[in-house]
Short mmCIF file of C-alpha atoms and ligand atoms in Angstrom, two decimals:
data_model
loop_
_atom_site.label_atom_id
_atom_site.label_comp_id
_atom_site.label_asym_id
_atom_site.label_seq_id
_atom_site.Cartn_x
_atom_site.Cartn_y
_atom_site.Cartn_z
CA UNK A 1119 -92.05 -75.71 -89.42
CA UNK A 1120 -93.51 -78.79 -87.40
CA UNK A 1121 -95.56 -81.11 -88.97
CA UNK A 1122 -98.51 -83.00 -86.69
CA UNK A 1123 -100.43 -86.42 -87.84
CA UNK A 1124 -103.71 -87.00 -86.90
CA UNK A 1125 -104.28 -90.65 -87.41
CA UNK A 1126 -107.50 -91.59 -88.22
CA UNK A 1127 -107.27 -93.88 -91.15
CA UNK A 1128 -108.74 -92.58 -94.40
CA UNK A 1129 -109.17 -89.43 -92.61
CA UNK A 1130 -105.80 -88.85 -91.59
CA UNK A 1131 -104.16 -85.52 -91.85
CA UNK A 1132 -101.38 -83.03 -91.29
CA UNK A 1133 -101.22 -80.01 -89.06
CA UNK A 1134 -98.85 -77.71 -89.64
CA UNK A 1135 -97.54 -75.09 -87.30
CA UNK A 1136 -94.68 -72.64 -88.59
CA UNK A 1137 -94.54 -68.92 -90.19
CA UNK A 1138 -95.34 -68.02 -93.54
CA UNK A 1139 -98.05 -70.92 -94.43
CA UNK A 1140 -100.22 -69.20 -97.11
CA UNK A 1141 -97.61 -70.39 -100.08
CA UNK A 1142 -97.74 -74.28 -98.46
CA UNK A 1143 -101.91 -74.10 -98.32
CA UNK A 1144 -101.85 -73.03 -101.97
CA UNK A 1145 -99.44 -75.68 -102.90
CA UNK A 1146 -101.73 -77.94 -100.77
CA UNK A 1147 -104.43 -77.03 -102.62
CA UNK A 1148 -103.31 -77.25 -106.16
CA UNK A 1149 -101.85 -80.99 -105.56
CA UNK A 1150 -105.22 -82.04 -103.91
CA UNK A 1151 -107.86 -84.48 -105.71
CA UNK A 1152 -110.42 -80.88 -105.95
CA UNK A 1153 -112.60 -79.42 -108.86
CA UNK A 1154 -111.57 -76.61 -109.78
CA UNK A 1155 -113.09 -74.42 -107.25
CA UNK A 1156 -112.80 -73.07 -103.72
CA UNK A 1157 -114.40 -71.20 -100.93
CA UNK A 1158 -112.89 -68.77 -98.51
CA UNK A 1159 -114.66 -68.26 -95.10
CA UNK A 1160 -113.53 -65.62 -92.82
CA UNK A 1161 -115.00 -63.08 -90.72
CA UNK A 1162 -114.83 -59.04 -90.71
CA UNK A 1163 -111.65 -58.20 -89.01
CA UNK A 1164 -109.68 -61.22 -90.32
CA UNK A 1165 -110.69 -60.37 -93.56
CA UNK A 1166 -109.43 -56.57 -93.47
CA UNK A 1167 -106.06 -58.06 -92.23
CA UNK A 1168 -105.21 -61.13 -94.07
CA UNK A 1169 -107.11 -61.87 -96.62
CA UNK A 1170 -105.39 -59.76 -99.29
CA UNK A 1171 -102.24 -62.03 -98.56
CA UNK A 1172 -103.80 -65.34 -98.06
CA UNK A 1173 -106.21 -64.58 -101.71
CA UNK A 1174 -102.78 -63.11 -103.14
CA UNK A 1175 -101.16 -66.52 -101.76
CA UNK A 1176 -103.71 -68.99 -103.08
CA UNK A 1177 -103.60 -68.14 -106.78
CA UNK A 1178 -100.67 -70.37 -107.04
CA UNK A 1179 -103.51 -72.92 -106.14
CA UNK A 1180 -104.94 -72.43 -109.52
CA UNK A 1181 -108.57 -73.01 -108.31
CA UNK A 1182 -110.91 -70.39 -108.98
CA UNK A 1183 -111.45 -68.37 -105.37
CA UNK A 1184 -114.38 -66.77 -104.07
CA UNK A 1185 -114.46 -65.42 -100.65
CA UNK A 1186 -117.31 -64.54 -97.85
CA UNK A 1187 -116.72 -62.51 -94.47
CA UNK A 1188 -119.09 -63.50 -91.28
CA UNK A 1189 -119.57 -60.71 -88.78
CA UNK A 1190 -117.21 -61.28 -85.76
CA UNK A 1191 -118.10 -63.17 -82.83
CA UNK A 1192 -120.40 -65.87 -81.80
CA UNK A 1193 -123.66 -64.69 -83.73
CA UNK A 1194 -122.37 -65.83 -86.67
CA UNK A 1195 -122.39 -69.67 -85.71
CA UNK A 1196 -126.01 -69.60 -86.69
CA UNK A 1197 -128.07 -71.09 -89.02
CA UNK A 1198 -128.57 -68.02 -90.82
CA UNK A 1199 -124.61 -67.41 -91.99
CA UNK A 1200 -123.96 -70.99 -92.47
CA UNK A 1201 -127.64 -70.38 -95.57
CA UNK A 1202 -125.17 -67.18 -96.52
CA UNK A 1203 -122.24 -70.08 -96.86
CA UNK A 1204 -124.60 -72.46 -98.74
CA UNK A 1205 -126.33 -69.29 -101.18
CA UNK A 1206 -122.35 -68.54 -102.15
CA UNK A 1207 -121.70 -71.89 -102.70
CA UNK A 1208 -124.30 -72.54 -104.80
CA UNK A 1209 -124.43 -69.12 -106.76
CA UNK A 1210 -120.04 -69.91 -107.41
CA UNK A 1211 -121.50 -73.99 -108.36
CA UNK A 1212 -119.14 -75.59 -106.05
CA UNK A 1213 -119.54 -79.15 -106.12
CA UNK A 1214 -118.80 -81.91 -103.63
CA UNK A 1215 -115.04 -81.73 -104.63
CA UNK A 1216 -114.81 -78.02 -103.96
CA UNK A 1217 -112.93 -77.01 -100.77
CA UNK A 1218 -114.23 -74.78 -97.98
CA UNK A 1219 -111.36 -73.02 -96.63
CA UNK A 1220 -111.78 -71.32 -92.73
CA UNK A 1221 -109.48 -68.67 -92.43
CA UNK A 1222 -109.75 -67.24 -88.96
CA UNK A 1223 -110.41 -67.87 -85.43
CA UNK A 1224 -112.89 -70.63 -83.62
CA UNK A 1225 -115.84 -68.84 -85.09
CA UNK A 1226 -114.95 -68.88 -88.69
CA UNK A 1227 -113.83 -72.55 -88.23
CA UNK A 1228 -116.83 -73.97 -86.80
CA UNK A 1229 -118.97 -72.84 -88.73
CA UNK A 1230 -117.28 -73.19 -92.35
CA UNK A 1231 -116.57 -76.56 -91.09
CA UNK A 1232 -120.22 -77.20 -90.42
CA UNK A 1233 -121.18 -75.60 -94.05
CA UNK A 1234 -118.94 -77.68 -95.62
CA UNK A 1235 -120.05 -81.07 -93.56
CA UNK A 1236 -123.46 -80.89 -94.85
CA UNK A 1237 -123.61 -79.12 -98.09
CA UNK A 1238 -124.09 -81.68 -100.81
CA UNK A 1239 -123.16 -84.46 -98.07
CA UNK A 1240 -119.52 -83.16 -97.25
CA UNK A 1241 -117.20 -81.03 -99.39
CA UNK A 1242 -113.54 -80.83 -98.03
CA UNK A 1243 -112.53 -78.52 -95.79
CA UNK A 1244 -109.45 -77.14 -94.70
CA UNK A 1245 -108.75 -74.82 -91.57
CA UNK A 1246 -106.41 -71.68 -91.41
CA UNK A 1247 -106.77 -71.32 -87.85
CA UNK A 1248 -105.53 -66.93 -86.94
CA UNK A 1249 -106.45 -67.43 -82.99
CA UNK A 1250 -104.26 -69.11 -80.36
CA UNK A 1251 -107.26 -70.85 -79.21
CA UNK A 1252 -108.29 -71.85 -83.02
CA UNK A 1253 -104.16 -73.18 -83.31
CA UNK A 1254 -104.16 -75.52 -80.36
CA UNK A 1255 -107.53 -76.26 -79.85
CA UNK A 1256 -110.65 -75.87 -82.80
CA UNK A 1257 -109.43 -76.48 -85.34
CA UNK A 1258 -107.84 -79.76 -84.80
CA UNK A 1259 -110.34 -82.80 -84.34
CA UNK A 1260 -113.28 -82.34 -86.39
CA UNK A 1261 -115.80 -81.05 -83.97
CA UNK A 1262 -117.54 -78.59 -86.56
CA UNK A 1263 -121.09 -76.70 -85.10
CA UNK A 1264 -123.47 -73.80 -84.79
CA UNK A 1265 -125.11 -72.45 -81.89
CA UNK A 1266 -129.07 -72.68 -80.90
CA UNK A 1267 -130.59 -70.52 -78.95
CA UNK A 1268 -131.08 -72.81 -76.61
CA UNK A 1269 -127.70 -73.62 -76.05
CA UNK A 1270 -124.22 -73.15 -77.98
CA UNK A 1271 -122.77 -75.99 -80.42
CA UNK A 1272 -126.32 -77.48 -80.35
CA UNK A 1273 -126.37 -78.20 -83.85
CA UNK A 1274 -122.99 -80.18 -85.46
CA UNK A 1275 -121.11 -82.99 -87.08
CA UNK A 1276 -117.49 -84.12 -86.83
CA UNK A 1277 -115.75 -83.35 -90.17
CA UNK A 1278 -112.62 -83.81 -90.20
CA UNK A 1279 -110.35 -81.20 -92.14
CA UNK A 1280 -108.36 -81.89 -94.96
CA UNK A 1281 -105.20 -80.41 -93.81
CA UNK A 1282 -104.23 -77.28 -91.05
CA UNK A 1283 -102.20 -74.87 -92.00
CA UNK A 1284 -101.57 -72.79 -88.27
CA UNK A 1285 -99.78 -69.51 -89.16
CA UNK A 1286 -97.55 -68.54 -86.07
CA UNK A 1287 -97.53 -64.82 -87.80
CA UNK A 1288 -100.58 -64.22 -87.44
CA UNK A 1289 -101.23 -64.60 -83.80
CA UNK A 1290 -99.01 -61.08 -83.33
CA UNK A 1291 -101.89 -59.36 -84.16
CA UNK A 1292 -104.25 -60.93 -82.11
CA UNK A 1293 -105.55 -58.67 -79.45
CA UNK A 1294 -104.63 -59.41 -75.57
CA UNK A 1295 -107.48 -60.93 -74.59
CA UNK A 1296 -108.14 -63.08 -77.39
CA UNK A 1297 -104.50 -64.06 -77.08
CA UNK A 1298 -104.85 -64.85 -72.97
CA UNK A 1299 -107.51 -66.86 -73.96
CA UNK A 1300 -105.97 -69.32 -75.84
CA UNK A 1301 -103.33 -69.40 -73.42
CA UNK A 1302 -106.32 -70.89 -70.76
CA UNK A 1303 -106.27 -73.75 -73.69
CA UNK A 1304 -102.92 -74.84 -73.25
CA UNK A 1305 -102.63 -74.68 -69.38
CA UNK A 1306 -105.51 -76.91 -69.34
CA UNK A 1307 -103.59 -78.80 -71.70
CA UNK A 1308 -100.08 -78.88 -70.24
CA UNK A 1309 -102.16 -80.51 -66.78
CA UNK A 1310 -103.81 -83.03 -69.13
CA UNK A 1311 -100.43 -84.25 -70.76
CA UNK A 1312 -97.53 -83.60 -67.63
CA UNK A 1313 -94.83 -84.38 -68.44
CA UNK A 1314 -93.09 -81.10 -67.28
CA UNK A 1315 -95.22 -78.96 -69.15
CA UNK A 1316 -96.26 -76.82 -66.39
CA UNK A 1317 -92.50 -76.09 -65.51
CA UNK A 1318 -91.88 -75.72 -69.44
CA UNK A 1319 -94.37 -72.91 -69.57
CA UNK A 1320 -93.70 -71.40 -65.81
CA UNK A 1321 -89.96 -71.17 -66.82
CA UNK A 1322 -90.83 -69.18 -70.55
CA UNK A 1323 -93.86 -67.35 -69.03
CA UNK A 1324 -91.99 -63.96 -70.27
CA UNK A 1325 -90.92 -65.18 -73.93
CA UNK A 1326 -94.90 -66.56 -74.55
CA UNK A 1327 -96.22 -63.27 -72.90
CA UNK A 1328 -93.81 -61.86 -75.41
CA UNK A 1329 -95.32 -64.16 -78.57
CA UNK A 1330 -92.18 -64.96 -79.09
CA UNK A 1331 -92.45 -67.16 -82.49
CA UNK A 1332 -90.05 -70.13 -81.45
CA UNK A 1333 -91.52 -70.85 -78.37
CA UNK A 1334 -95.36 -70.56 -79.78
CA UNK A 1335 -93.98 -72.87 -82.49
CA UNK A 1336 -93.57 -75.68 -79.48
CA UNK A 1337 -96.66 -74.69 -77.68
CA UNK A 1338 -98.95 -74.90 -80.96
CA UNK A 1339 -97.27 -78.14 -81.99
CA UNK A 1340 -97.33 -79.81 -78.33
CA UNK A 1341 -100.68 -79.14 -77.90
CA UNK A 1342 -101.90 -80.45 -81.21
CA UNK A 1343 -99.96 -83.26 -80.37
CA UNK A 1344 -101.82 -84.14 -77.14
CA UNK A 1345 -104.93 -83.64 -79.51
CA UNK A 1346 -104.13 -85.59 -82.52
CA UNK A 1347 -103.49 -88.88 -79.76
CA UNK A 1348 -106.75 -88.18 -77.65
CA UNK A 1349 -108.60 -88.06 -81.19
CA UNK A 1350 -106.80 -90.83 -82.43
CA UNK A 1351 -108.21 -92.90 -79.92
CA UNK A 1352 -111.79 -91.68 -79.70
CA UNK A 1353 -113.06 -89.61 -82.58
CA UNK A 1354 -116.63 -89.60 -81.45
CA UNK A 1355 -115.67 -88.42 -77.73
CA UNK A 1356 -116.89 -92.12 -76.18
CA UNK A 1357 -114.29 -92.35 -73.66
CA UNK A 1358 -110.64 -90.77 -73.58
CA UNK A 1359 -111.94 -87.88 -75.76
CA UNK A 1360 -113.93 -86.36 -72.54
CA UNK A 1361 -110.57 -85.54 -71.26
CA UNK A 1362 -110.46 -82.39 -73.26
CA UNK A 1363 -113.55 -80.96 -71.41
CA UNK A 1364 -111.51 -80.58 -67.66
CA UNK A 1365 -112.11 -77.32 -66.20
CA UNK A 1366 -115.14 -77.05 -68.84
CA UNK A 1367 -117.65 -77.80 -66.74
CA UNK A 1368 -117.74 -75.00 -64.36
CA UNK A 1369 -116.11 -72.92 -67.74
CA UNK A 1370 -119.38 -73.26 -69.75
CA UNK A 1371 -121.76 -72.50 -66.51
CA UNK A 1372 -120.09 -69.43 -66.11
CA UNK A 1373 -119.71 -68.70 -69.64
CA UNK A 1374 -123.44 -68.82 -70.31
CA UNK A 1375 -124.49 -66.72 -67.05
CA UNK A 1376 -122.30 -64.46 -68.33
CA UNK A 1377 -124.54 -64.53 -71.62
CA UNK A 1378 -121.00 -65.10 -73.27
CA UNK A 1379 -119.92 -61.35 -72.87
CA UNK A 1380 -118.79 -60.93 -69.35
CA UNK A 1381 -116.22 -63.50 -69.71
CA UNK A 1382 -114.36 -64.80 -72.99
CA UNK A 1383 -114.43 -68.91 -73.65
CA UNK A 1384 -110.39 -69.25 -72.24
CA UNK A 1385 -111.11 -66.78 -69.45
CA UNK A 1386 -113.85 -68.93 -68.12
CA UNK A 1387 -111.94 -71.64 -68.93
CA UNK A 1388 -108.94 -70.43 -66.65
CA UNK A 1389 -111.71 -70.23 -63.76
CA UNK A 1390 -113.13 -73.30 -64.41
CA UNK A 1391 -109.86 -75.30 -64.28
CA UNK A 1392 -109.37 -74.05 -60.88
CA UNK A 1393 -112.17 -75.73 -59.60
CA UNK A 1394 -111.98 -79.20 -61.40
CA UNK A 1395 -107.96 -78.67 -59.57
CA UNK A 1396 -109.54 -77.91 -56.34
CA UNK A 1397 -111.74 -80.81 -56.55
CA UNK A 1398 -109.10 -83.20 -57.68
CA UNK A 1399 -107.47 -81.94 -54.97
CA UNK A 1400 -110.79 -83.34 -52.44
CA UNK A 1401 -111.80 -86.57 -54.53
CA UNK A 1402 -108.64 -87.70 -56.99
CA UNK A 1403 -105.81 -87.00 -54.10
CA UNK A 1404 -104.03 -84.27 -56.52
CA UNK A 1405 -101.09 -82.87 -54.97
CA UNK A 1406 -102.02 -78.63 -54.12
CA UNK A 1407 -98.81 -77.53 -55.46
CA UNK A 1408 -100.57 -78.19 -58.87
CA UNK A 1409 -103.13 -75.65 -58.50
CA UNK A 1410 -100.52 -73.09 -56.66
CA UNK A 1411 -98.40 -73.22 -60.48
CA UNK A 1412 -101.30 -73.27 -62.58
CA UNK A 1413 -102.42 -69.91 -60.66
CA UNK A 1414 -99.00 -68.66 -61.35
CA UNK A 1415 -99.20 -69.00 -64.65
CA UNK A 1416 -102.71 -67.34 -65.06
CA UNK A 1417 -101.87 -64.58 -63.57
CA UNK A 1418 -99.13 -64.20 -65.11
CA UNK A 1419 -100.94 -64.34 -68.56
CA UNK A 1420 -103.86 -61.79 -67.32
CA UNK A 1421 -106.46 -64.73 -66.90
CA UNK A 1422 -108.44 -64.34 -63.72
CA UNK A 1423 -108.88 -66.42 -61.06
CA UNK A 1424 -112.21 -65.92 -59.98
CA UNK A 1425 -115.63 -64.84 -61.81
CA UNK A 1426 -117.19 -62.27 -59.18
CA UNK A 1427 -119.27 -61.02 -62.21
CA UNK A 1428 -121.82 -64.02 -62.08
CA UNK A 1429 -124.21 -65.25 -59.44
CA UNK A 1430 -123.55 -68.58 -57.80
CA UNK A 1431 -126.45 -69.58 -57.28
CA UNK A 1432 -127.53 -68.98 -60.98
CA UNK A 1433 -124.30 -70.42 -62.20
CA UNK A 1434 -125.17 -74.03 -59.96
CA UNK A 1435 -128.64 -74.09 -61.56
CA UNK A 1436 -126.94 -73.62 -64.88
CA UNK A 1437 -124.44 -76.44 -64.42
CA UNK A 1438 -127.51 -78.94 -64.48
CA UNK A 1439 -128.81 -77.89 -67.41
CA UNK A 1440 -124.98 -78.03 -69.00
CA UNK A 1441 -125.92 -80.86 -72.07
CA UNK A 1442 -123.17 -83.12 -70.35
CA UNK A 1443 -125.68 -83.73 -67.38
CA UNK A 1444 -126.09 -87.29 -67.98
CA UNK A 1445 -129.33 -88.96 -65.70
CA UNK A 1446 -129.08 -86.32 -63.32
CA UNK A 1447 -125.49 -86.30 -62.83
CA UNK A 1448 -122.53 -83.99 -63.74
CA UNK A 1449 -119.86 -86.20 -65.01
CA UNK A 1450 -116.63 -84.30 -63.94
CA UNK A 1451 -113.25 -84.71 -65.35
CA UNK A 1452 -110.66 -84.54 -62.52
CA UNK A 1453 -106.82 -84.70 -62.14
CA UNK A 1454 -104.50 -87.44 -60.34
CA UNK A 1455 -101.72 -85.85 -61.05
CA UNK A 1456 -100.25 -83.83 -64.02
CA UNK A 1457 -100.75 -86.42 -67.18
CA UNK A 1458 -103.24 -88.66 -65.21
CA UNK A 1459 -106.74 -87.01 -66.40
CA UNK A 1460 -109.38 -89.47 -64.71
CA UNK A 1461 -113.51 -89.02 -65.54
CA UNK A 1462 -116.12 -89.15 -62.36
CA UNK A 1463 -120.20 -88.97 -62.39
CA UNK A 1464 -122.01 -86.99 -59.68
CA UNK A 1465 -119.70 -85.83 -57.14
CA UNK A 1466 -121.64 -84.30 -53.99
CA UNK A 1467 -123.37 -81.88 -54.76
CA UNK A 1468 -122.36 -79.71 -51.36
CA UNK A 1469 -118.76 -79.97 -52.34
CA UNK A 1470 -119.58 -78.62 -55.75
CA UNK A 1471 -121.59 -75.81 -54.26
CA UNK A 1472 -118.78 -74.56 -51.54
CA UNK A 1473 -116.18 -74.92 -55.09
CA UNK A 1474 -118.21 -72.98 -56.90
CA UNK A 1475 -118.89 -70.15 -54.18
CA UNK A 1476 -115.15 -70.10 -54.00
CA UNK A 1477 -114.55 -69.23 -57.51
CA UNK A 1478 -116.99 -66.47 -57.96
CA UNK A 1479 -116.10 -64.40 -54.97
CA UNK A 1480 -115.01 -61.03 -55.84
CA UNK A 1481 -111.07 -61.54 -56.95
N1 LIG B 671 -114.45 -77.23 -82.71
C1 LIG B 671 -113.80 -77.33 -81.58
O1 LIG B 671 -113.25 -78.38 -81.22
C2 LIG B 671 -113.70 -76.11 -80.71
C3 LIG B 671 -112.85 -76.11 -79.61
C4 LIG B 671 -112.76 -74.94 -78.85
C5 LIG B 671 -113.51 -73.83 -79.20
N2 LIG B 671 -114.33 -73.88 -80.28
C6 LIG B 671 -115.13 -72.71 -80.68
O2 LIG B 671 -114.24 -71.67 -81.04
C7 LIG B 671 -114.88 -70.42 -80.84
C8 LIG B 671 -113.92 -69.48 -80.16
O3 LIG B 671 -112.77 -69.36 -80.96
P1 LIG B 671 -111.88 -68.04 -80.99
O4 LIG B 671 -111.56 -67.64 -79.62
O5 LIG B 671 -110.82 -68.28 -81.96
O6 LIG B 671 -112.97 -66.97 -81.48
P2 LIG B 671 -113.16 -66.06 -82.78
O7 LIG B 671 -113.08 -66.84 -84.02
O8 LIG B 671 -114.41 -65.31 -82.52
O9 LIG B 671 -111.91 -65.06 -82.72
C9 LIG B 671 -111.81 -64.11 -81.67
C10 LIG B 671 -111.61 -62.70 -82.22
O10 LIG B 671 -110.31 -62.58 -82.76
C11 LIG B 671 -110.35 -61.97 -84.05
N3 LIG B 671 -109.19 -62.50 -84.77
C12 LIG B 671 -109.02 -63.74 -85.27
N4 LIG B 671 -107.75 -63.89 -85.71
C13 LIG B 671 -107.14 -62.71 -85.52
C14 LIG B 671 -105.81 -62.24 -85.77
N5 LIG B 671 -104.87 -63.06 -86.23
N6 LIG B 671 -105.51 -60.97 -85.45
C15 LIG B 671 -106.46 -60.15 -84.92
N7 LIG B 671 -107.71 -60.54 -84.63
C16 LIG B 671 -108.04 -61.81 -84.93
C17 LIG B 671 -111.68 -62.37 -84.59
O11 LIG B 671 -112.11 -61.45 -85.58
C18 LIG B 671 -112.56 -62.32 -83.35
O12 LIG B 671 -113.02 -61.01 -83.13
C19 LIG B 671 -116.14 -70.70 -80.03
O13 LIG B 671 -117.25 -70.58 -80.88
C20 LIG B 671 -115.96 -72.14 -79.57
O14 LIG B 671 -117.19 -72.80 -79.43
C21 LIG B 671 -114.44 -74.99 -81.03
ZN1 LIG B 672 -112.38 -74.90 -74.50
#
């Protein structure tokens, strides 16, 4: 079991990666400052799977449970399931000291974490992340939101958790692509920290394609790790926070013209860091051997490489309109060199066209 602070004064608190976590979440639970209460938030297929052992678990919490399942998938960041979140809430009468617990992937976390920031002005909230992506990634830092139809996480807060409690188990069941994706996560992570990481994961590519618990158990914490310090540092994403988003920019273009089926998050995630590498490579002097290993290890996960399912020229249009299009400009994060993330406004706009081009030929 590894334990992971995230220091943020008053709201400081643990992740924990490791197997067998329900029995530690209930404990959690029943040593916390709550009433006497406690909400469950999961969605369809997590629920048939785990939610028999993770209710079973949380008895030993001694708060009374009740539970609600979201349909799977993006739809259910909306404002209608987060009212379903706040009708069950109010029909169990939780109060402000009652804790919303998310027990699933990205999707359940977001927007449980959302319910919880706003119903009576912030109830705790606690995150049971079941998706790679959800482990390393959402449900550390506090970034809780729904989507718009205008655009996705349009509508959030930042609430930070209670506590994390990231069940290693539970990832074996995760289907392939879901698990790939995650995987995009922490190869955009492993650039962002150095440090060897690239080599660490290149050298145990067939253990992690594998799941193989011990080395998930590093990759989980590691990554959290790198989290926990960027969020340390800049809750509110003023400065060092932005770091997160490399490879995002291009990843959310083609996520969107891909009207979020065609491509999953991490898959155009994989894509996307590509081309912030290959324009490192033209305008923050990063070495090419960088984006030779990071191709390596995509493929060797199943991520692709390109996106020949979207239009370019659709996909530039889109990466105006991206909400991080600040006076005009795209502010781009870029990479020196492994560990040496650097942020830069409005790059040519030529340069990002030909980069773009590249990545959605036909792979
Ligand atoms: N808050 C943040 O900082 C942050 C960061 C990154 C992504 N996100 C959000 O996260 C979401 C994507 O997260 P996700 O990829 O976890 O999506 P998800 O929650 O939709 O999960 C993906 C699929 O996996 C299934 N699943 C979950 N756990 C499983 C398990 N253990 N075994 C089998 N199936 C399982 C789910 O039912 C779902 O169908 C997006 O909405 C994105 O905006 C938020
Ligand atoms: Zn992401």
């Amino acid at each position: 079991m590894r334990l992971i602070r995230v220091e943020l004064g008053e709201r400081s608190y643990n992740v924990v990666a490791g197997e067998g976590l329900f029995p530690l979440c209930a404990q959690f639970l029943r040593e916390g400052n709550y009433s006497g209460k406690a909400l469950v938030i999961t969605d369809r297929t997590v629920e048939r799977l785990y939610a028999g052992s993770f209710m079973a678990a949380l008895r030993e919490s001694g708060l009374a449970l009740s539970q609600i399942a979201v349909p799977d998938g993006e739809e259910a960041k909306s404002l209608e399931w987060a009212g379903k979140i706040y009708d069950k809430a109010v029909e169990e009468k939780l109060d402000r000291r009652s804790p919303f617990i998310a027990l699933g992937g990205g999707v359940p976390g977001d927007l449980a974490g959302f319910a919880a920031a706003t119903y009576m002005r912030g109830a705790p909230f606690l995150q049971v992340p079941t998706t790679l992506l959800a482990q390393v990634d959402a449900s550390v830092g506090g970034k809780v939101a729904i989507n718009h139809p205008a655009g996705k996480n349009m509508i959030g807060a930042f609430h930070q958790p209670d506590a994390v409690f990231a069940d290693l188990e539970t990832l074996k069941t995760l289907p392939a692509r879901d698990y790939a994706s995650g995987l995009a996560e922490v190869i955009k992570t492993a650039c962002l920290d150095g440090g060897g990481w690239l080599d660490f994961l290149l050298g145990r590519r067939d253990l992690i394609a594998a799941r193989d618990l011990k080395v998930l158990g590093e990759i989980v914490s590691r990554c959290c790790r790198y989290k926990a310090l960027i969020v340390a540092g800049d809750e509110r994403e003023q400065g060092q926070r932005m770091f997160l988003n490399l490879g995002h920019t291009f990843a959310h273009a083609i996520e969107a013209e891909g009207g979020f089926r065609l491509y999953t998050h991490g898959e155009a995630v994989a894509v996307g860091l590509l081309g912030a590498l290959a324009l490192s490579e033209e305008f923050a002097g990063l070495q090419k051997n960088v984006r030779q290993e990071v191709s390596e290890l995509l493929s060797a996960f199943g991520l692709p490489l390109t996106a020949g399912k979207v239009d370019p020229g659709r996909t530039f249009a889109t990466l105006w309109r991206d909400k991080k299009a600040l006076n005009n400009k795209l502010r781009w994060v870029l990479l020196k060199a492994p560990g040496e993330p650097l942020v830069k406004d409005g790059l040519p706009p030529e340069a990002v066209r030909e980069t773009l081009a590249a990545l959605l030929k036909d792979g």
